Amino acid sequence: MAQFKPHTTVSSDDEPFSIPNFPRLKLTMKDFEPPFNELDPKGPELDFIFKQHVANVKSHGMVVNNFYELESEFIEYWNQNFEPKAWCVGPFCIAKPVVPKHIMEKLTWVEWLDEKLIENKAVIFVSFGTQAEVSAEQLLEVANGLENSNASFIWTLKSKQFELIGGARFEERVKGRGKVVTEWVDQVEVLNHESVDGFLSHCGWNSVLESICAGVPVLAMPLIAEQYLNARMVVEEIGMGLRLWPREKMVRGLVGAEEVEKMVVELMEGEGGRRVKERVVEVKEGAYRAMKDEGSSWVTLESLINHVRRDLLPTV
């Protein structure tokens, strides 16, 4: 953005513009956070970002939680035109230790998911991460949409958020098909449960990779930071998810209950859902191949180790 300034050609924050060297990509100024979406950025935040960039360029490389096959075109472009080199050695969640079975069996949310599996009911997992503060108004729209969809769901919320959507009253209305969890859950374990067939997510990058590795498609609802770009990657480039849009199809704004209801049903039962479910299985297979012996991430890690030994460690 800072180098080519493609956003200077548009007349509004919601008007799409093309990215140089990648004309198929269409973004808007609202896909970016300040100061990156400003025509003439300045101030202490930009100064801090610039210092980070200078330090990054002087480093020997970036260890990236990604795998080559997922974004090969963009990784090649970066490594050929910018510094430092990106070493893609993930996805790390594949290497996560397995939680002991006796611990998992004691968790109420595991028992609930097991019940849905026995009932042959597909579940959508809803989680917006730990960093973004979701407004009370938006939480209510999501709650109403989930309730109206008649889909089975498990939703992780903070205690105060649970009260904002009605607490026990909401839980009673969705009893039998909806579960709200206010304690910590192991997201990787939830996504890998056999009953979970969709993920309504903020599209943090770790969540995207965990969804890929579980073979679970995403219903994207970005909230902050780079999540808007991640959502476009998930839906428009990788093709492993569907998008929730605010009213008037603007990038940012309130996502209405009717949109939540419609797209949850589409992901779990519709043709669009069937398509992205097939695609995410393909991507999952690629992720596991990358982490196997002689896979792209394995080879990259070996190359990184050799680089450190050869160029960074002192010779004796």
Tab-separated table of C-alpha atoms in Angstrom:
chain	number	residue	atom	x	y	z
A	1	MET	CA	0.000	0.000	0.000
A	2	ALA	CA	2.709	2.475	0.994
A	3	GLN	CA	4.863	1.743	-2.058
A	4	PHE	CA	2.305	1.625	-4.867
A	5	LYS	CA	-0.603	3.563	-3.292
A	6	PRO	CA	-3.372	1.843	-5.312
A	7	HIS	CA	-5.967	3.245	-2.909
A	8	THR	CA	-5.405	6.769	-4.245
A	9	THR	CA	-7.445	5.872	-7.357
A	10	VAL	CA	-10.783	5.332	-5.567
A	11	SER	CA	-13.387	7.853	-4.451
A	12	SER	CA	-14.682	6.044	-1.330
A	13	ASP	CA	-13.486	3.692	1.374
A	14	ASP	CA	-15.724	0.909	0.042
A	15	GLU	CA	-14.741	1.180	-3.640
A	16	PRO	CA	-12.581	-1.792	-4.749
A	17	PHE	CA	-9.140	-1.251	-6.227
A	18	SER	CA	-6.671	-3.668	-7.845
A	19	ILE	CA	-3.317	-4.659	-6.377
A	20	PRO	CA	-0.255	-4.109	-8.623
A	21	ASN	CA	1.146	-7.395	-9.990
A	22	PHE	CA	-1.993	-9.220	-8.773
A	23	PRO	CA	-4.816	-7.613	-10.797
A	24	ARG	CA	-7.362	-10.284	-9.835
A	25	LEU	CA	-7.188	-9.157	-6.199
A	26	LYS	CA	-9.789	-6.533	-5.316
A	27	LEU	CA	-9.478	-4.792	-1.965
A	28	THR	CA	-10.928	-1.698	-0.334
A	29	MET	CA	-9.498	0.836	2.083
A	30	LYS	CA	-11.688	-0.704	4.790
A	31	ASP	CA	-9.797	-3.970	4.479
A	32	PHE	CA	-6.893	-2.188	6.199
A	33	GLU	CA	-6.389	-0.632	9.616
A	34	PRO	CA	-4.920	2.841	10.119
A	35	PRO	CA	-2.371	4.033	9.199
A	36	PHE	CA	-2.230	1.662	6.199
A	37	ASN	CA	-5.496	2.948	4.725
A	38	GLU	CA	-4.530	6.617	4.952
A	39	LEU	CA	-3.478	8.620	1.892
A	40	ASP	CA	-0.775	10.488	3.784
A	41	PRO	CA	0.015	8.398	6.875
A	42	LYS	CA	2.009	9.991	9.671
A	43	GLY	CA	2.356	10.019	13.426
A	44	PRO	CA	3.960	7.941	16.210
A	45	GLU	CA	2.205	4.712	15.208
A	46	LEU	CA	3.680	4.904	11.705
A	47	ASP	CA	7.108	5.729	13.158
A	48	PHE	CA	6.916	2.625	15.346
A	49	ILE	CA	5.865	0.452	12.393
A	50	PHE	CA	8.732	1.835	10.310
A	51	LYS	CA	11.242	0.965	13.037
A	52	GLN	CA	9.832	-2.566	13.126
A	53	HIS	CA	10.172	-2.796	9.353
A	54	VAL	CA	13.801	-1.649	9.404
A	55	ALA	CA	14.654	-4.198	12.106
A	56	ASN	CA	12.839	-6.905	10.158
A	57	VAL	CA	14.726	-6.150	6.938
A	58	LYS	CA	18.039	-6.411	8.798
A	59	SER	CA	17.168	-9.853	10.146
A	60	HIS	CA	18.115	-13.129	8.474
A	61	GLY	CA	14.551	-14.144	7.797
A	62	MET	CA	11.002	-14.654	9.054
A	63	VAL	CA	9.860	-18.003	10.402
A	64	VAL	CA	6.260	-18.181	9.166
A	65	ASN	CA	3.427	-20.342	10.465
A	66	ASN	CA	2.248	-21.346	6.998
A	67	PHE	CA	2.983	-23.905	4.309
A	68	TYR	CA	4.222	-23.191	0.813
A	69	GLU	CA	1.369	-24.792	-1.111
A	70	LEU	CA	-1.258	-22.607	0.545
A	71	GLU	CA	0.150	-19.315	-0.756
A	72	SER	CA	2.906	-20.330	-3.163
A	73	GLU	CA	2.312	-17.439	-5.567
A	74	PHE	CA	2.550	-14.828	-2.837
A	75	ILE	CA	5.479	-16.475	-1.049
A	76	GLU	CA	7.469	-16.607	-4.298
A	77	TYR	CA	6.692	-12.971	-5.010
A	78	TRP	CA	7.774	-11.906	-1.538
A	79	ASN	CA	11.025	-13.875	-1.572
A	80	GLN	CA	11.943	-12.577	-5.021
A	81	ASN	CA	11.168	-8.906	-4.360
A	82	PHE	CA	11.468	-8.183	-0.638
A	83	GLU	CA	13.531	-8.900	2.434
A	84	PRO	CA	13.927	-10.748	4.687
A	85	LYS	CA	13.219	-14.216	3.338
A	86	ALA	CA	10.061	-15.972	4.523
A	87	TRP	CA	10.656	-19.509	5.814
A	88	CYS	CA	7.320	-21.345	5.810
A	89	VAL	CA	7.647	-24.239	8.257
A	90	GLY	CA	4.040	-24.786	9.403
A	91	PRO	CA	1.273	-25.277	10.138
A	92	PHE	CA	2.429	-25.611	13.733
A	93	CYS	CA	-0.904	-26.909	15.028
A	94	ILE	CA	-0.227	-30.262	13.355
A	95	ALA	CA	2.679	-30.716	15.769
A	96	LYS	CA	0.514	-29.882	18.822
A	97	PRO	CA	0.687	-32.592	21.526
A	98	VAL	CA	-2.466	-34.669	21.882
A	99	VAL	CA	-4.509	-33.879	24.995
A	100	PRO	CA	-4.759	-37.031	27.178
A	101	LYS	CA	-8.078	-38.771	26.687
A	102	HIS	CA	-8.877	-38.976	30.408
A	103	ILE	CA	-8.688	-35.170	30.639
A	104	MET	CA	-10.858	-34.580	27.582
A	105	GLU	CA	-13.554	-36.973	28.790
A	106	LYS	CA	-14.170	-34.850	31.917
A	107	LEU	CA	-15.014	-31.678	29.984
A	108	THR	CA	-18.717	-30.856	29.637
A	109	TRP	CA	-18.333	-29.442	26.126
A	110	VAL	CA	-16.723	-32.701	24.979
A	111	GLU	CA	-19.639	-34.665	26.393
A	112	TRP	CA	-22.078	-32.353	24.587
A	113	LEU	CA	-20.259	-32.765	21.258
A	114	ASP	CA	-20.225	-36.533	21.774
A	115	GLU	CA	-24.013	-36.429	22.235
A	116	LYS	CA	-24.425	-34.519	18.957
A	117	LEU	CA	-22.282	-37.121	17.213
A	118	ILE	CA	-24.506	-39.916	18.515
A	119	GLU	CA	-27.562	-37.942	17.336
A	120	ASN	CA	-25.911	-37.492	13.923
A	121	LYS	CA	-26.232	-33.692	14.256
A	122	ALA	CA	-23.601	-31.549	12.559
A	123	VAL	CA	-22.380	-28.670	14.762
A	124	ILE	CA	-21.037	-25.229	13.880
A	125	PHE	CA	-18.366	-23.910	16.251
A	126	VAL	CA	-18.559	-20.161	16.985
A	127	SER	CA	-15.578	-18.286	18.378
A	128	PHE	CA	-14.205	-14.774	17.891
A	129	GLY	CA	-10.864	-15.203	19.632
A	130	THR	CA	-9.582	-13.431	22.728
A	131	GLN	CA	-8.380	-10.048	21.446
A	132	ALA	CA	-11.304	-8.401	19.671
A	133	GLU	CA	-14.013	-6.711	21.730
A	134	VAL	CA	-17.314	-7.539	20.046
A	135	SER	CA	-20.034	-4.948	20.663
A	136	ALA	CA	-23.158	-5.913	22.587
A	137	GLU	CA	-25.238	-5.056	19.518
A	138	GLN	CA	-23.195	-7.393	17.318
A	139	LEU	CA	-23.308	-10.214	19.853
A	140	LEU	CA	-27.102	-9.958	19.957
A	141	GLU	CA	-27.326	-10.116	16.166
A	142	VAL	CA	-25.161	-13.260	16.133
A	143	ALA	CA	-27.226	-14.789	18.956
A	144	ASN	CA	-30.515	-14.105	17.151
A	145	GLY	CA	-29.129	-15.428	13.891
A	146	LEU	CA	-27.929	-18.657	15.501
A	147	GLU	CA	-31.248	-19.092	17.289
A	148	ASN	CA	-33.266	-18.551	14.113
A	149	SER	CA	-31.069	-20.848	12.009
A	150	ASN	CA	-32.138	-23.967	13.938
A	151	ALA	CA	-28.558	-25.200	13.517
A	152	SER	CA	-26.707	-27.026	16.291
A	153	PHE	CA	-23.893	-24.836	17.607
A	154	ILE	CA	-21.296	-24.489	20.337
A	155	TRP	CA	-20.304	-20.900	21.130
A	156	THR	CA	-17.401	-19.795	23.322
A	157	LEU	CA	-18.066	-16.531	25.149
A	158	LYS	CA	-16.729	-14.581	28.089
A	159	SER	CA	-19.084	-14.549	31.085
A	160	LYS	CA	-19.975	-10.885	30.595
A	161	GLN	CA	-20.715	-11.526	26.898
A	162	PHE	CA	-22.991	-14.413	27.847
A	163	GLU	CA	-25.018	-12.071	30.038
A	164	LEU	CA	-25.242	-9.514	27.215
A	165	ILE	CA	-27.063	-12.027	24.977
A	166	GLY	CA	-29.534	-12.958	27.695
A	167	GLY	CA	-27.611	-15.535	29.696
A	168	ALA	CA	-29.766	-18.398	30.915
A	169	ARG	CA	-32.788	-17.131	28.933
A	170	PHE	CA	-30.877	-17.512	25.658
A	171	GLU	CA	-29.561	-20.897	26.735
A	172	GLU	CA	-33.087	-22.094	27.500
A	173	ARG	CA	-34.374	-20.999	24.079
A	174	VAL	CA	-31.697	-23.020	22.246
A	175	LYS	CA	-31.667	-25.929	24.677
A	176	GLY	CA	-30.865	-29.232	23.024
A	177	ARG	CA	-29.148	-27.788	19.968
A	178	GLY	CA	-27.037	-24.917	21.268
A	179	LYS	CA	-24.354	-24.794	23.943
A	180	VAL	CA	-22.595	-21.714	25.300
A	181	VAL	CA	-19.229	-22.323	26.965
A	182	THR	CA	-17.764	-19.585	29.179
A	183	GLU	CA	-14.698	-21.481	30.367
A	184	TRP	CA	-11.565	-22.116	28.322
A	185	VAL	CA	-11.856	-24.639	25.507
A	186	ASP	CA	-9.169	-26.262	23.409
A	187	GLN	CA	-10.025	-24.876	19.974
A	188	VAL	CA	-7.958	-27.475	18.112
A	189	GLU	CA	-9.766	-30.279	19.918
A	190	VAL	CA	-13.179	-28.723	19.212
A	191	LEU	CA	-12.440	-28.325	15.505
A	192	ASN	CA	-11.185	-31.903	15.274
A	193	HIS	CA	-14.265	-33.372	16.920
A	194	GLU	CA	-16.197	-35.510	14.446
A	195	SER	CA	-19.453	-33.640	15.041
A	196	VAL	CA	-18.035	-30.200	14.095
A	197	ASP	CA	-18.737	-29.340	10.473
A	198	GLY	CA	-18.282	-25.556	10.345
A	199	PHE	CA	-16.487	-22.678	12.058
A	200	LEU	CA	-17.949	-19.164	12.421
A	201	SER	CA	-14.673	-17.340	12.958
A	202	HIS	CA	-13.038	-13.918	13.174
A	203	CYS	CA	-10.315	-15.280	10.849
A	204	GLY	CA	-7.261	-14.822	13.005
A	205	TRP	CA	-4.475	-16.627	11.165
A	206	ASN	CA	-3.980	-19.309	13.824
A	207	SER	CA	-7.707	-20.056	13.694
A	208	VAL	CA	-7.599	-20.279	9.889
A	209	LEU	CA	-4.754	-22.799	9.986
A	210	GLU	CA	-6.393	-24.819	12.757
A	211	SER	CA	-9.582	-24.969	10.693
A	212	ILE	CA	-7.627	-26.097	7.629
A	213	CYS	CA	-5.838	-28.836	9.559
A	214	ALA	CA	-9.149	-30.072	10.954
A	215	GLY	CA	-10.757	-30.029	7.506
A	216	VAL	CA	-13.508	-27.665	8.730
A	217	PRO	CA	-14.800	-24.853	6.464
A	218	VAL	CA	-14.983	-21.280	7.715
A	219	LEU	CA	-17.820	-18.775	7.897
A	220	ALA	CA	-15.742	-15.590	7.977
A	221	MET	CA	-16.663	-12.635	10.173
A	222	PRO	CA	-13.517	-10.473	10.543
A	223	LEU	CA	-13.391	-7.922	13.349
A	224	ILE	CA	-9.980	-6.234	13.609
A	225	ALA	CA	-6.427	-5.962	12.282
A	226	GLU	CA	-5.443	-8.262	9.403
A	227	GLN	CA	-8.551	-10.411	9.806
A	228	TYR	CA	-10.252	-8.666	6.872
A	229	LEU	CA	-7.401	-9.659	4.561
A	230	ASN	CA	-7.385	-13.175	6.016
A	231	ALA	CA	-11.124	-13.428	5.333
A	232	ARG	CA	-10.597	-12.526	1.681
A	233	MET	CA	-7.805	-15.096	1.473
A	234	VAL	CA	-10.027	-17.793	2.992
A	235	VAL	CA	-13.046	-17.064	0.788
A	236	GLU	CA	-11.713	-15.614	-2.466
A	237	GLU	CA	-8.278	-17.213	-2.856
A	238	ILE	CA	-8.286	-20.534	-1.000
A	239	GLY	CA	-12.014	-21.146	-1.466
A	240	MET	CA	-12.465	-22.937	1.869
A	241	GLY	CA	-15.082	-20.635	3.343
A	242	LEU	CA	-18.075	-18.332	2.976
A	243	ARG	CA	-18.350	-14.695	4.105
A	244	LEU	CA	-20.685	-12.869	6.448
A	245	TRP	CA	-21.272	-9.341	5.159
A	246	PRO	CA	-22.599	-6.296	6.980
A	247	ARG	CA	-25.719	-4.707	5.547
A	248	GLU	CA	-25.246	-3.024	2.137
A	249	LYS	CA	-22.296	-5.416	1.521
A	250	MET	CA	-19.865	-2.973	3.105
A	251	VAL	CA	-16.612	-4.393	4.465
A	252	ARG	CA	-17.121	-3.026	7.982
A	253	GLY	CA	-20.314	-2.574	9.930
A	254	LEU	CA	-22.979	-4.500	11.772
A	255	VAL	CA	-23.628	-8.035	10.529
A	256	GLY	CA	-27.359	-8.554	10.896
A	257	ALA	CA	-29.129	-11.557	12.387
A	258	GLU	CA	-30.736	-12.327	9.013
A	259	GLU	CA	-27.288	-12.613	7.415
A	260	VAL	CA	-26.026	-14.861	10.201
A	261	GLU	CA	-29.088	-17.095	9.912
A	262	LYS	CA	-28.898	-17.321	6.119
A	263	MET	CA	-25.179	-18.054	5.911
A	264	VAL	CA	-25.087	-20.534	8.794
A	265	VAL	CA	-27.770	-22.530	7.000
A	266	GLU	CA	-25.872	-22.197	3.712
A	267	LEU	CA	-22.605	-23.406	5.247
A	268	MET	CA	-24.158	-26.328	7.070
A	269	GLU	CA	-26.775	-27.424	4.511
A	270	GLY	CA	-26.435	-25.527	1.227
A	271	GLU	CA	-24.612	-25.977	-2.057
A	272	GLY	CA	-22.063	-23.319	-1.115
A	273	GLY	CA	-21.315	-25.226	2.064
A	274	ARG	CA	-20.880	-28.485	0.168
A	275	ARG	CA	-18.403	-26.816	-2.190
A	276	VAL	CA	-16.202	-25.302	0.519
A	277	LYS	CA	-16.269	-28.519	2.547
A	278	GLU	CA	-14.835	-30.395	-0.418
A	279	ARG	CA	-12.206	-27.716	-0.929
A	280	VAL	CA	-11.049	-27.606	2.702
A	281	VAL	CA	-10.442	-31.365	2.648
A	282	GLU	CA	-8.060	-30.847	-0.291
A	283	VAL	CA	-6.253	-28.061	1.552
A	284	LYS	CA	-6.012	-30.187	4.702
A	285	GLU	CA	-4.311	-32.954	2.750
A	286	GLY	CA	-1.802	-30.420	1.422
A	287	ALA	CA	-1.046	-29.181	4.938
A	288	TYR	CA	-0.292	-32.670	6.218
A	289	ARG	CA	1.861	-33.469	3.175
A	290	ALA	CA	3.862	-30.296	3.838
A	291	MET	CA	4.674	-31.430	7.391
A	292	LYS	CA	5.698	-34.984	6.481
A	293	ASP	CA	9.263	-36.099	5.743
A	294	GLU	CA	10.369	-34.451	2.494
A	295	GLY	CA	7.283	-32.218	2.506
A	296	SER	CA	7.708	-28.524	1.728
A	297	SER	CA	7.732	-27.380	5.376
A	298	TRP	CA	10.111	-30.191	6.348
A	299	VAL	CA	12.506	-29.277	3.541
A	300	THR	CA	12.255	-25.567	4.398
A	301	LEU	CA	13.048	-26.278	8.053
A	302	GLU	CA	16.126	-28.273	7.045
A	303	SER	CA	17.175	-25.404	4.790
A	304	LEU	CA	16.686	-22.922	7.642
A	305	ILE	CA	18.788	-25.038	10.023
A	306	ASN	CA	21.554	-25.333	7.437
A	307	HIS	CA	21.423	-21.564	6.873
A	308	VAL	CA	21.856	-20.912	10.597
A	309	ARG	CA	24.717	-23.406	10.857
A	310	ARG	CA	26.511	-22.091	7.779
A	311	ASP	CA	26.002	-18.344	8.017
A	312	LEU	CA	25.195	-17.482	11.628
A	313	LEU	CA	27.065	-19.807	13.978
A	314	PRO	CA	30.733	-19.017	14.673
A	315	THR	CA	33.258	-21.337	13.118
A	316	VAL	CA	35.625	-23.208	15.379
